[in-house]
Coordinates of C-alpha atoms in Angstrom, one line a residue:
Chain A
M28 CA -39.6 62.7 -139.9
I29 CA -39.9 60.8 -136.6
E30 CA -41.3 62.1 -133.4
L31 CA -40.2 61.0 -129.9
L32 CA -43.3 60.3 -127.8
N33 CA -41.6 58.9 -124.8
V34 CA -37.9 59.0 -123.7
P35 CA -37.4 57.0 -120.5
S36 CA -33.6 57.2 -120.4
L37 CA -30.5 58.8 -121.9
L38 CA -31.1 59.0 -125.6
T39 CA -28.6 60.6 -128.0
V40 CA -27.7 60.8 -131.6
Q41 CA -24.2 59.2 -132.1
D42 CA -22.0 58.2 -135.0
S43 CA -18.4 57.0 -135.3
G44 CA -17.0 59.9 -133.3
R45 CA -14.9 63.1 -133.8
R46 CA -11.5 62.9 -135.3
G47 CA -8.9 65.6 -135.2
Y48 CA -10.1 67.7 -132.3
R49 CA -8.6 65.8 -129.4
K50 CA -5.6 68.2 -129.4
L51 CA -8.1 71.0 -128.7
G52 CA -9.5 69.1 -125.7
V53 CA -12.6 67.8 -127.5
P54 CA -13.4 64.1 -126.7
V55 CA -14.0 61.5 -129.4
S56 CA -17.6 60.6 -128.3
G57 CA -19.6 58.4 -130.7
F58 CA -21.0 54.9 -130.3
M59 CA -20.3 53.3 -126.9
D60 CA -20.6 49.9 -128.6
D61 CA -19.5 50.4 -132.1
Y62 CA -20.0 46.7 -133.0
S63 CA -23.8 46.7 -132.3
A64 CA -24.2 50.2 -133.7
R65 CA -22.5 49.3 -137.0
I66 CA -24.6 46.2 -137.4
A67 CA -27.7 48.3 -136.7
N68 CA -26.6 50.5 -139.6
Y69 CA -25.8 47.5 -141.9
L70 CA -29.3 46.1 -141.2
V71 CA -30.9 49.1 -142.8
G72 CA -28.4 49.4 -145.6
N73 CA -26.5 52.4 -144.2
P74 CA -22.7 52.8 -144.0
G75 CA -21.5 51.7 -140.6
D76 CA -20.8 55.2 -139.4
A77 CA -24.2 56.8 -140.1
P78 CA -25.8 58.7 -137.3
L79 CA -28.4 56.7 -135.3
L80 CA -30.1 56.7 -131.9
E81 CA -28.2 55.3 -128.9
F82 CA -30.3 54.5 -125.8
L83 CA -29.2 53.6 -122.3
L84 CA -31.0 50.5 -120.9
A85 CA -34.5 51.6 -121.9
G86 CA -35.6 52.5 -125.4
P87 CA -37.9 55.3 -126.5
T88 CA -41.4 55.3 -128.1
I89 CA -41.3 56.8 -131.6
R90 CA -44.0 57.8 -134.0
F91 CA -43.1 57.8 -137.7
N92 CA -44.5 60.7 -139.6
A93 CA -43.2 59.3 -142.9
S94 CA -42.5 55.8 -144.2
C95 CA -39.1 54.5 -143.3
V96 CA -37.1 51.4 -142.7
F97 CA -35.6 50.9 -139.3
A98 CA -33.8 48.3 -137.1
V99 CA -33.2 47.9 -133.4
A100 CA -29.9 46.3 -132.2
G101 CA -30.0 45.0 -128.6
D102 CA -31.4 42.2 -126.5
V103 CA -34.7 43.9 -126.2
E104 CA -38.5 43.5 -126.8
V105 CA -39.7 45.7 -129.7
K106 CA -43.3 46.4 -130.7
L107 CA -44.7 48.1 -133.8
N108 CA -48.2 49.3 -133.3
G109 CA -48.5 47.1 -130.2
A110 CA -47.5 43.9 -132.0
P111 CA -44.1 42.3 -131.1
I112 CA -41.5 42.4 -133.9
E113 CA -37.9 41.0 -134.0
P114 CA -34.9 43.1 -132.9
W115 CA -31.8 42.7 -135.1
M116 CA -34.1 42.8 -138.2
S117 CA -35.1 45.7 -140.5
H118 CA -38.7 46.6 -140.8
W119 CA -40.9 49.0 -142.8
A120 CA -42.8 51.6 -140.8
K121 CA -45.6 53.6 -142.5
R122 CA -46.7 57.1 -141.6
G123 CA -48.5 57.0 -138.2
D124 CA -46.9 53.8 -137.0
V125 CA -45.6 53.7 -133.5
L126 CA -42.5 51.9 -132.4
E127 CA -42.0 50.9 -128.8
V128 CA -38.6 49.8 -127.6
G129 CA -38.5 48.1 -124.2
T130 CA -35.8 47.6 -121.6
L131 CA -32.6 45.7 -122.5
E132 CA -32.5 42.1 -121.1
S133 CA -28.7 42.2 -121.1
G134 CA -26.1 44.8 -122.0
L135 CA -26.4 48.5 -121.3
Y136 CA -26.6 50.3 -124.7
G137 CA -29.0 49.7 -127.6
Y138 CA -29.3 51.2 -131.0
I139 CA -32.0 52.2 -133.4
A140 CA -30.9 52.8 -137.0
F141 CA -33.0 54.3 -139.8
A142 CA -32.3 53.8 -143.5
G143 CA -30.7 57.0 -144.7
G144 CA -29.5 57.9 -141.2
I145 CA -30.6 60.6 -138.9
K146 CA -30.1 64.0 -140.6
C147 CA -28.2 66.4 -138.4
E148 CA -26.1 69.4 -138.7
P149 CA -22.6 68.2 -138.2
L150 CA -20.7 70.0 -135.4
L151 CA -16.9 69.8 -135.8
G152 CA -17.5 67.5 -138.8
N153 CA -19.6 65.0 -136.9
C154 CA -23.0 64.3 -135.4
S155 CA -21.9 62.6 -132.1
T156 CA -23.6 64.2 -129.1
Y157 CA -21.3 65.6 -126.4
P158 CA -23.7 67.9 -124.4
R159 CA -21.1 69.2 -122.0
A160 CA -19.6 71.3 -124.8
G161 CA -22.8 72.2 -126.6
L162 CA -22.2 69.5 -129.2
G163 CA -25.8 68.4 -129.4
R164 CA -28.0 67.5 -126.4
P165 CA -29.8 64.5 -125.0
L166 CA -33.1 64.0 -126.8
K167 CA -36.5 64.4 -125.0
A168 CA -40.1 63.6 -125.6
G169 CA -41.6 65.9 -128.2
D170 CA -38.3 66.2 -130.3
N171 CA -38.6 65.6 -134.0
L172 CA -35.8 64.2 -136.0
N173 CA -35.3 64.3 -139.8
L174 CA -34.1 61.3 -141.7
G175 CA -31.8 61.3 -144.8
Y176 CA -33.4 60.5 -148.1
V177 CA -32.6 57.1 -149.6
V178 CA -34.2 54.4 -151.7
L179 CA -35.9 52.2 -149.1
T180 CA -36.8 49.2 -151.3
G181 CA -34.8 46.1 -150.4
K182 CA -33.7 47.4 -147.1
D183 CA -36.4 45.7 -145.0
G184 CA -36.5 42.1 -144.0
R185 CA -32.8 41.8 -143.3
Y186 CA -32.3 39.6 -140.4
L187 CA -29.3 38.8 -138.2
P188 CA -29.7 35.3 -136.7
P189 CA -28.9 35.0 -132.9
E190 CA -25.6 33.2 -133.7
L191 CA -24.2 36.3 -135.3
R192 CA -25.3 38.8 -132.6
P193 CA -22.9 40.0 -129.9
D194 CA -23.7 38.3 -126.6
Y195 CA -23.4 40.5 -123.5
S196 CA -25.4 38.4 -121.2
S197 CA -22.6 37.0 -119.0
K198 CA -22.3 38.7 -115.6
E199 CA -18.6 38.3 -115.6
K200 CA -16.9 39.2 -118.8
T201 CA -13.2 38.9 -119.7
V202 CA -11.6 41.8 -121.5
C203 CA -8.2 41.8 -123.3
V204 CA -5.8 44.6 -122.4
V205 CA -2.4 45.8 -123.5
L206 CA -0.3 46.7 -120.4
G207 CA 1.3 50.1 -120.0
P208 CA 2.3 52.8 -120.6
N209 CA 2.9 53.8 -116.9
I210 CA 3.5 50.3 -115.7
D211 CA 6.5 51.4 -113.7
H212 CA 4.1 53.2 -111.4
F213 CA 2.8 49.8 -110.1
T214 CA 4.4 47.0 -108.1
E215 CA 4.6 43.5 -109.6
E216 CA 2.0 42.5 -107.1
G217 CA -0.2 45.4 -108.2
I218 CA -0.1 44.2 -111.8
E219 CA -0.8 40.7 -110.7
T220 CA -3.8 41.9 -108.7
F221 CA -5.2 43.7 -111.7
L222 CA -4.8 40.6 -113.9
S223 CA -6.1 38.0 -111.4
E224 CA -8.9 39.7 -109.6
S225 CA -12.4 40.5 -110.9
Y226 CA -13.6 44.1 -110.8
T227 CA -17.2 45.2 -110.3
V228 CA -18.6 48.0 -112.5
T229 CA -20.0 50.6 -110.1
S230 CA -23.0 52.9 -110.5
E231 CA -20.5 55.8 -110.9
S232 CA -20.1 55.0 -114.5
D233 CA -21.2 56.9 -117.6
R234 CA -20.1 57.7 -121.2
M235 CA -17.0 59.4 -119.8
G236 CA -15.7 56.5 -117.7
Y237 CA -16.5 53.3 -115.8
R238 CA -15.3 53.2 -112.2
L239 CA -14.5 49.7 -111.0
D240 CA -14.5 48.3 -107.5
G241 CA -12.4 45.4 -106.3
K242 CA -9.0 44.7 -104.7
A243 CA -6.9 47.8 -104.6
I244 CA -4.0 47.8 -107.1
E245 CA -0.7 48.6 -105.4
H246 CA 1.3 51.5 -106.8
S247 CA 5.1 51.5 -106.8
E248 CA 7.1 54.1 -104.9
R249 CA 6.6 56.3 -108.0
G250 CA 3.0 56.8 -106.9
A251 CA -0.4 57.3 -108.5
D252 CA 0.2 60.7 -110.1
I253 CA 2.1 61.3 -113.3
V254 CA 2.9 64.5 -115.3
T255 CA -0.4 64.9 -117.3
E256 CA -0.3 62.9 -120.5
P257 CA -2.8 62.3 -123.3
L258 CA -5.2 59.4 -123.0
L259 CA -7.8 57.6 -125.1
P260 CA -11.0 55.7 -124.6
G261 CA -10.1 52.3 -123.2
T262 CA -7.3 53.6 -121.0
V263 CA -7.3 52.1 -117.5
Q264 CA -6.2 54.8 -115.0
V265 CA -5.6 53.9 -111.4
P266 CA -5.8 56.8 -108.9
A267 CA -4.4 56.7 -105.4
S268 CA -7.4 54.6 -104.2
G269 CA -6.1 51.7 -106.2
K270 CA -9.5 51.3 -107.9
P271 CA -9.3 51.3 -111.7
I272 CA -11.3 53.6 -114.0
V273 CA -11.8 52.6 -117.6
M274 CA -12.0 55.8 -119.8
M275 CA -14.9 55.6 -122.3
R276 CA -15.9 57.5 -125.4
D277 CA -16.6 60.9 -123.7
A278 CA -13.3 60.7 -121.7
Q279 CA -11.3 63.9 -121.3
T280 CA -8.3 63.9 -123.6
T281 CA -5.5 64.1 -121.0
G282 CA -5.1 62.8 -117.5
G283 CA -2.8 62.7 -114.6
Y284 CA -3.3 59.3 -113.1
A285 CA -1.0 56.4 -113.9
K286 CA -2.2 54.2 -116.7
I287 CA -1.9 50.5 -116.0
A288 CA -3.3 49.2 -119.3
V289 CA -5.5 50.0 -122.3
V290 CA -8.4 47.8 -123.3
A291 CA -8.0 46.3 -126.8
A292 CA -10.1 48.4 -129.2
A293 CA -12.0 45.2 -130.3
D294 CA -13.0 44.5 -126.7
L295 CA -14.1 48.1 -125.7
P296 CA -17.8 47.3 -126.5
I297 CA -17.7 44.5 -123.9
V298 CA -16.8 47.1 -121.2
A299 CA -19.4 49.5 -122.5
Q300 CA -22.1 46.8 -122.3
S301 CA -21.3 45.8 -118.7
R302 CA -23.9 47.0 -116.2
P303 CA -23.2 48.3 -112.7
G304 CA -22.9 45.2 -110.5
E305 CA -21.5 43.1 -113.3
R306 CA -17.8 42.0 -113.2
L307 CA -14.8 42.4 -115.5
R308 CA -11.6 40.4 -115.6
F309 CA -8.6 41.6 -117.5
R310 CA -6.3 39.5 -119.6
A311 CA -3.0 40.9 -120.9
I312 CA -2.1 40.4 -124.5
S313 CA 0.5 41.9 -126.8
V314 CA 0.0 44.9 -129.0
D315 CA 0.2 42.7 -132.1
E316 CA -2.4 40.3 -130.6
A317 CA -4.7 43.2 -129.9
R318 CA -4.3 44.4 -133.4
E319 CA -5.0 40.9 -134.7
L320 CA -8.3 40.9 -132.7
L321 CA -9.3 44.2 -134.3
I322 CA -8.5 42.9 -137.8
R323 CA -10.4 39.7 -137.2
R324 CA -13.3 41.7 -135.8
E325 CA -13.3 44.0 -138.9
K326 CA -13.4 40.9 -141.2
T327 CA -16.3 39.5 -139.2
L328 CA -18.2 42.8 -139.5
M329 CA -17.5 43.0 -143.2
A330 CA -18.7 39.5 -143.7
T331 CA -21.8 40.3 -141.6
K332 CA -22.5 43.3 -143.8
D333 CA -22.2 41.1 -146.9
F334 CA -24.4 38.5 -145.3
L335 CA -27.1 41.2 -144.6
D336 CA -26.7 42.5 -148.2
G337 CA -27.3 39.0 -149.5
K338 CA -23.8 38.6 -150.8
M339 CA -22.7 35.9 -148.4
R340 CA -24.1 32.9 -146.6
A341 CA -23.3 31.9 -143.1
Y342 CA -22.7 28.3 -141.9
R343 CA -22.2 26.9 -138.4
I344 CA -19.1 24.6 -138.4
M345 CA -17.0 22.8 -135.9
A346 CA -13.3 23.4 -136.0
G347 CA -10.8 22.2 -133.4
G348 CA -13.7 21.4 -131.0
E349 CA -14.9 25.0 -131.2
E350 CA -18.2 26.0 -132.8
L351 CA -17.6 28.7 -135.4
I352 CA -19.5 30.6 -138.0
A353 CA -18.1 30.4 -141.5
F354 CA -19.1 32.7 -144.4
T355 CA -19.1 31.8 -148.0
K356 CA -19.8 34.0 -151.1
V357 CA -23.1 33.6 -152.8
E358 CA -22.5 32.5 -156.3
R359 CA -24.3 34.4 -159.0
R360 CA -25.5 32.2 -161.8
G361 CA -26.1 33.3 -165.4
Chain B
M21 CA 12.5 60.0 -127.2
D22 CA 10.8 57.1 -125.5
F23 CA 8.1 55.1 -127.4
K24 CA 5.4 53.2 -125.5
P25 CA 2.3 51.6 -126.9
L26 CA -1.0 53.1 -125.6
G27 CA -3.2 50.1 -126.6
D28 CA -3.4 48.8 -130.1
S29 CA -4.1 52.0 -131.9
A30 CA -1.9 54.6 -130.4
L31 CA 1.8 55.4 -129.5
L32 CA 2.9 57.5 -126.6
I33 CA 6.1 59.4 -127.2
S34 CA 7.7 60.9 -124.2
F35 CA 10.6 63.3 -123.7
G36 CA 10.8 62.7 -120.0
E37 CA 8.7 64.0 -117.1
F38 CA 9.3 67.7 -117.3
I39 CA 7.1 70.8 -117.3
D40 CA 9.3 73.3 -119.0
E41 CA 9.2 75.3 -122.2
A42 CA 12.2 73.7 -123.9
T43 CA 10.7 70.2 -123.5
N44 CA 7.3 71.4 -124.6
D45 CA 8.9 73.1 -127.7
R46 CA 10.2 69.6 -128.7
V47 CA 6.7 68.1 -128.3
H48 CA 5.2 70.7 -130.6
A49 CA 8.0 70.5 -133.1
L50 CA 7.5 66.7 -133.4
L51 CA 3.8 67.2 -133.5
R52 CA 4.1 69.6 -136.5
A53 CA 6.5 67.3 -138.2
I54 CA 4.1 64.3 -137.9
E55 CA 1.2 66.3 -139.1
K56 CA 3.2 67.7 -142.0
A57 CA 4.3 64.2 -143.1
N58 CA 0.6 63.5 -143.7
F59 CA 0.9 59.8 -143.2
E60 CA -2.2 58.0 -144.6
W61 CA -2.5 56.0 -141.4
L62 CA -2.5 59.0 -139.1
V63 CA -5.7 59.7 -137.2
E64 CA -4.5 62.5 -135.0
V65 CA -1.8 63.7 -132.6
V66 CA -2.5 64.9 -129.1
P67 CA 0.2 66.8 -127.1
A68 CA 0.7 67.4 -123.4
Y69 CA 3.5 68.9 -121.3
S70 CA 6.4 66.6 -122.3
S71 CA 4.6 63.8 -124.2
L72 CA 2.4 63.3 -127.2
V73 CA 0.2 60.5 -128.4
V74 CA 0.0 59.5 -132.1
V75 CA -3.3 57.8 -132.9
Y76 CA -3.1 55.6 -135.9
D77 CA -5.4 53.4 -138.0
S78 CA -4.2 49.9 -137.1
M79 CA -6.0 48.5 -140.1
L80 CA -3.3 50.2 -142.2
I81 CA -0.1 49.9 -140.1
D82 CA 1.3 48.1 -137.1
L83 CA 3.2 49.6 -134.1
E84 CA 6.6 48.9 -135.5
G85 CA 5.7 50.7 -138.7
V86 CA 4.6 53.7 -136.8
K87 CA 7.7 53.8 -134.7
R88 CA 9.9 53.5 -137.7
A89 CA 8.1 56.2 -139.6
I90 CA 8.3 58.6 -136.7
G91 CA 11.9 57.7 -135.9
E92 CA 12.9 58.7 -139.4
L93 CA 11.3 62.1 -139.2
E94 CA 13.6 65.1 -138.9
F95 CA 12.4 67.9 -136.7
S96 CA 14.2 70.8 -135.1
A97 CA 13.3 71.8 -131.6
E98 CA 13.4 75.5 -132.3
R99 CA 11.3 77.8 -130.1
F100 CA 7.7 77.4 -131.0
K101 CA 6.3 80.8 -131.9
G102 CA 2.6 80.5 -131.4
R103 CA 0.3 83.5 -131.7
L104 CA 0.0 86.1 -129.0
V105 CA -3.6 86.2 -127.8
E106 CA -4.8 89.0 -125.6
I107 CA -7.5 88.0 -123.2
P108 CA -9.5 90.9 -121.7
V109 CA -10.4 90.2 -118.1
V110 CA -12.6 92.1 -115.6
Y111 CA -11.0 91.4 -112.3
G112 CA -12.8 91.1 -108.9
G113 CA -16.3 91.9 -107.9
E114 CA -19.0 89.4 -108.9
Y115 CA -16.7 88.3 -111.8
G116 CA -13.9 87.3 -109.5
P117 CA -15.4 86.6 -106.0
D118 CA -12.2 85.0 -104.6
I119 CA -9.7 87.8 -105.5
G120 CA -9.9 89.1 -102.0
F121 CA -8.9 85.7 -100.6
V122 CA -6.0 85.5 -103.0
A123 CA -4.8 88.9 -102.0
E124 CA -5.1 88.2 -98.3
H125 CA -3.6 84.7 -98.5
N126 CA -0.5 86.3 -100.0
G127 CA -0.4 89.5 -98.0
L128 CA -1.1 91.7 -101.1
S129 CA -3.6 94.2 -102.2
I130 CA -6.2 93.4 -104.8
D131 CA -4.5 95.8 -107.2
D132 CA -1.2 93.9 -106.6
V133 CA -2.9 90.6 -107.6
I134 CA -4.3 92.2 -110.8
E135 CA -0.9 93.7 -111.7
I136 CA 1.0 90.5 -111.0
H137 CA -1.6 88.3 -112.8
S138 CA -1.8 90.5 -115.9
K139 CA 1.9 91.2 -116.3
P140 CA 3.4 87.9 -117.7
T141 CA 3.0 86.3 -121.0
Y142 CA 1.7 82.8 -120.4
R143 CA 2.4 79.9 -122.6
V144 CA -0.3 77.4 -123.7
F145 CA 1.4 74.1 -123.1
F146 CA -1.6 72.1 -124.4
L147 CA -5.4 71.8 -124.2
G148 CA -7.2 69.2 -122.2
F149 CA -9.5 68.6 -119.3
L150 CA -12.4 70.4 -121.1
P151 CA -12.7 71.4 -124.7
G152 CA -10.7 74.6 -125.1
F153 CA -9.2 74.4 -121.6
A154 CA -5.5 75.6 -121.8
Y155 CA -2.8 74.4 -119.5
L156 CA -0.9 77.7 -119.0
G157 CA 2.6 78.0 -117.7
G158 CA 4.3 81.0 -116.2
M159 CA 2.2 82.2 -113.3
D160 CA 4.0 84.2 -110.6
E161 CA 4.1 82.2 -107.4
R162 CA 3.4 85.4 -105.3
I163 CA -0.3 85.0 -106.2
A164 CA -0.5 81.2 -105.7
A165 CA -3.6 80.0 -103.7
P166 CA -5.1 76.7 -102.6
R167 CA -8.2 75.3 -104.2
L168 CA -11.6 75.8 -102.6
E169 CA -12.4 73.2 -100.0
K170 CA -15.8 72.7 -101.5
P171 CA -15.9 73.2 -105.3
R172 CA -18.6 75.4 -106.8
L173 CA -21.3 73.5 -108.6
K174 CA -21.4 76.1 -111.4
V175 CA -18.6 78.2 -112.6
P176 CA -19.5 80.5 -115.5
A177 CA -17.8 80.1 -118.8
G178 CA -14.9 82.6 -119.1
S179 CA -14.0 82.6 -115.4
V180 CA -10.3 83.1 -114.7
G181 CA -9.0 81.2 -111.7
I182 CA -6.0 80.2 -109.7
A183 CA -5.3 76.7 -108.3
G184 CA -2.0 76.3 -106.5
K185 CA 0.7 77.7 -108.9
Q186 CA -1.5 77.5 -111.9
T187 CA -3.9 79.9 -113.6
G188 CA -6.5 79.0 -116.2
I189 CA -9.8 80.0 -117.8
Y190 CA -13.0 77.9 -117.7
P191 CA -14.0 77.5 -121.3
L192 CA -17.5 76.2 -120.4
E193 CA -19.8 76.4 -117.5
S194 CA -18.8 73.6 -115.2
P195 CA -18.3 72.7 -111.6
G196 CA -14.9 73.8 -110.3
G197 CA -12.7 74.3 -107.3
W198 CA -10.4 77.1 -108.5
R199 CA -10.2 80.5 -106.8
L200 CA -12.0 82.8 -109.2
I201 CA -10.3 86.2 -109.7
G202 CA -12.0 87.5 -112.8
R203 CA -13.8 86.7 -116.0
T204 CA -13.3 87.2 -119.7
P205 CA -16.1 88.0 -122.1
L206 CA -14.4 86.0 -124.9
R207 CA -15.7 82.6 -125.9
L208 CA -13.0 80.1 -125.4
F209 CA -14.9 77.2 -127.0
N210 CA -17.5 77.8 -129.8
P211 CA -18.7 74.5 -131.4
G212 CA -20.0 76.5 -134.4
K213 CA -16.6 77.8 -135.3
E214 CA -13.6 76.3 -137.1
P215 CA -11.3 75.9 -135.2
P216 CA -13.7 75.8 -132.2
T217 CA -11.2 77.0 -129.6
L218 CA -9.8 80.5 -129.1
L219 CA -6.5 79.2 -127.8
R220 CA -4.3 76.6 -129.5
P221 CA -1.4 74.6 -128.2
G222 CA 1.8 76.7 -128.3
D223 CA 0.0 80.1 -128.2
R224 CA 1.0 82.8 -125.8
V225 CA -1.6 84.5 -123.6
K226 CA -1.6 88.0 -122.1
F227 CA -4.4 89.0 -119.7
V228 CA -5.5 92.6 -120.2
P229 CA -7.5 94.2 -117.4
I230 CA -10.8 95.9 -118.5
D231 CA -13.7 97.4 -116.7
E232 CA -17.3 96.2 -116.4
S233 CA -18.7 98.3 -119.3
E234 CA -16.1 97.0 -121.6
F235 CA -16.9 93.5 -120.5
R236 CA -20.6 94.0 -121.3
E237 CA -19.9 95.4 -124.7
L238 CA -17.4 92.6 -125.6
Y239 CA -19.7 90.0 -124.1
G240 CA -22.6 91.1 -126.3
A241 CA -20.5 91.0 -129.4
E242 CA -19.0 87.6 -128.6
W243 CA -22.1 85.7 -127.2
G244 CA -24.8 87.7 -129.0
E245 CA -26.8 88.1 -125.8
E246 CA -26.8 90.0 -122.6
D247 CA -25.2 88.6 -119.6
D248 CA -27.5 88.3 -116.6

């Protein structure tokens, strides 16, 4: 069991999100940055979708009331019993140890995973928190959480080198999008504006959606409103103001504003990790290219998991003038 | 049927831009056919008025594959017979503080509003906006009313409201700008139940006027606590 001693910011239990309830109006929810969250889980030997803690900007202070193995994913200072320890690495904690997670240097969401995962009673088949509908609630100081039982041996000391970590430090990030489906609600100039300008993330941004500020996107004579259609996380809606809104994990399931584009699933964590005041640029790619990005990302994640499990080695190589990380299988001898 | 990609993991299928029962029947017929086909790549299907979105696992299939599989499905656009769900409502008073406004706005008595509102059978076109919120069709325009100029910060769960030519029920306590005319003791969204929503796409809804003592009795049975 772990006890939350201090919770300075939004802290929730999340996993990979709810499937199958969107037609009843229930949002997907789940990890805002599924890339970092899955790596946090792999660091402690969990399946990628195990329930863990997601914090916004500043992490909690936690007391362990039983031994466990944990890892923190994020660009953040971490202390165990007052002594600095590495993030992106799994560590043993003994009964009575205190973990302090600081404030993220870059990015907006950080993750704390525990070997065995956080034990929770699934609601609608899942542990993702969506407080608005009574599906869990934000955590507060004094809350106790149970962890799942697993063999802990061999799950500590796993380390992800900086080269393999996602980097969210840039103040202007480029995000790939697939244009459509309501593209006929925009003028050519409006689409050009969307793809050439940079847009600033505003403070009116949360797990439901990120409102962006920048040059207004021009609608065609068809206007900003459509007959309400389903939408998904990543959908970019443009209301009459011309300022785009990127729908995020807690987004409502349907919407009545014209959709100019959808963020490539592989790039949605980049949006999630952009802070208010930071800028986004959008680059249009085809559906097949977006899918290719996702497949490549999945391969990288699987290789990262094998690397953390000791089944692969990683090498830094130069290819076509670009620095890349290559993975090779560890050969087992005799 | 018009196919458009919605990003790299979903397909938007549209039957045009209509809000009518015949079009919505086709949406639900196709939705049932897709769910029944039980494709291994299918994540879920989300319907709206005249469109639906098919969410797929793009690790298993590409857009062309999804289009082809759905294009080959046979489905008949027969009238979708959902369940008939009766929703008891206590109209007016503290439960429906705006019913007087709705009456006055339309030159009717409060009893007229109750009669006109509880007479039709409404169709659940789809659920969205909030978990369990039903987009209902079929309200009589004689009781239409504009939204509040300043939305309430807190509308109790179960509140029945009117906004323009629409009527609806708030499934959860939330802010809201609809004119409140009554409240149902039934729980429209219960995360502990499977399925969690009282209403489902395609259902038909009939509002049944009840009095305050019936409300209290039903409320206790449904929520397991006293309303205060």
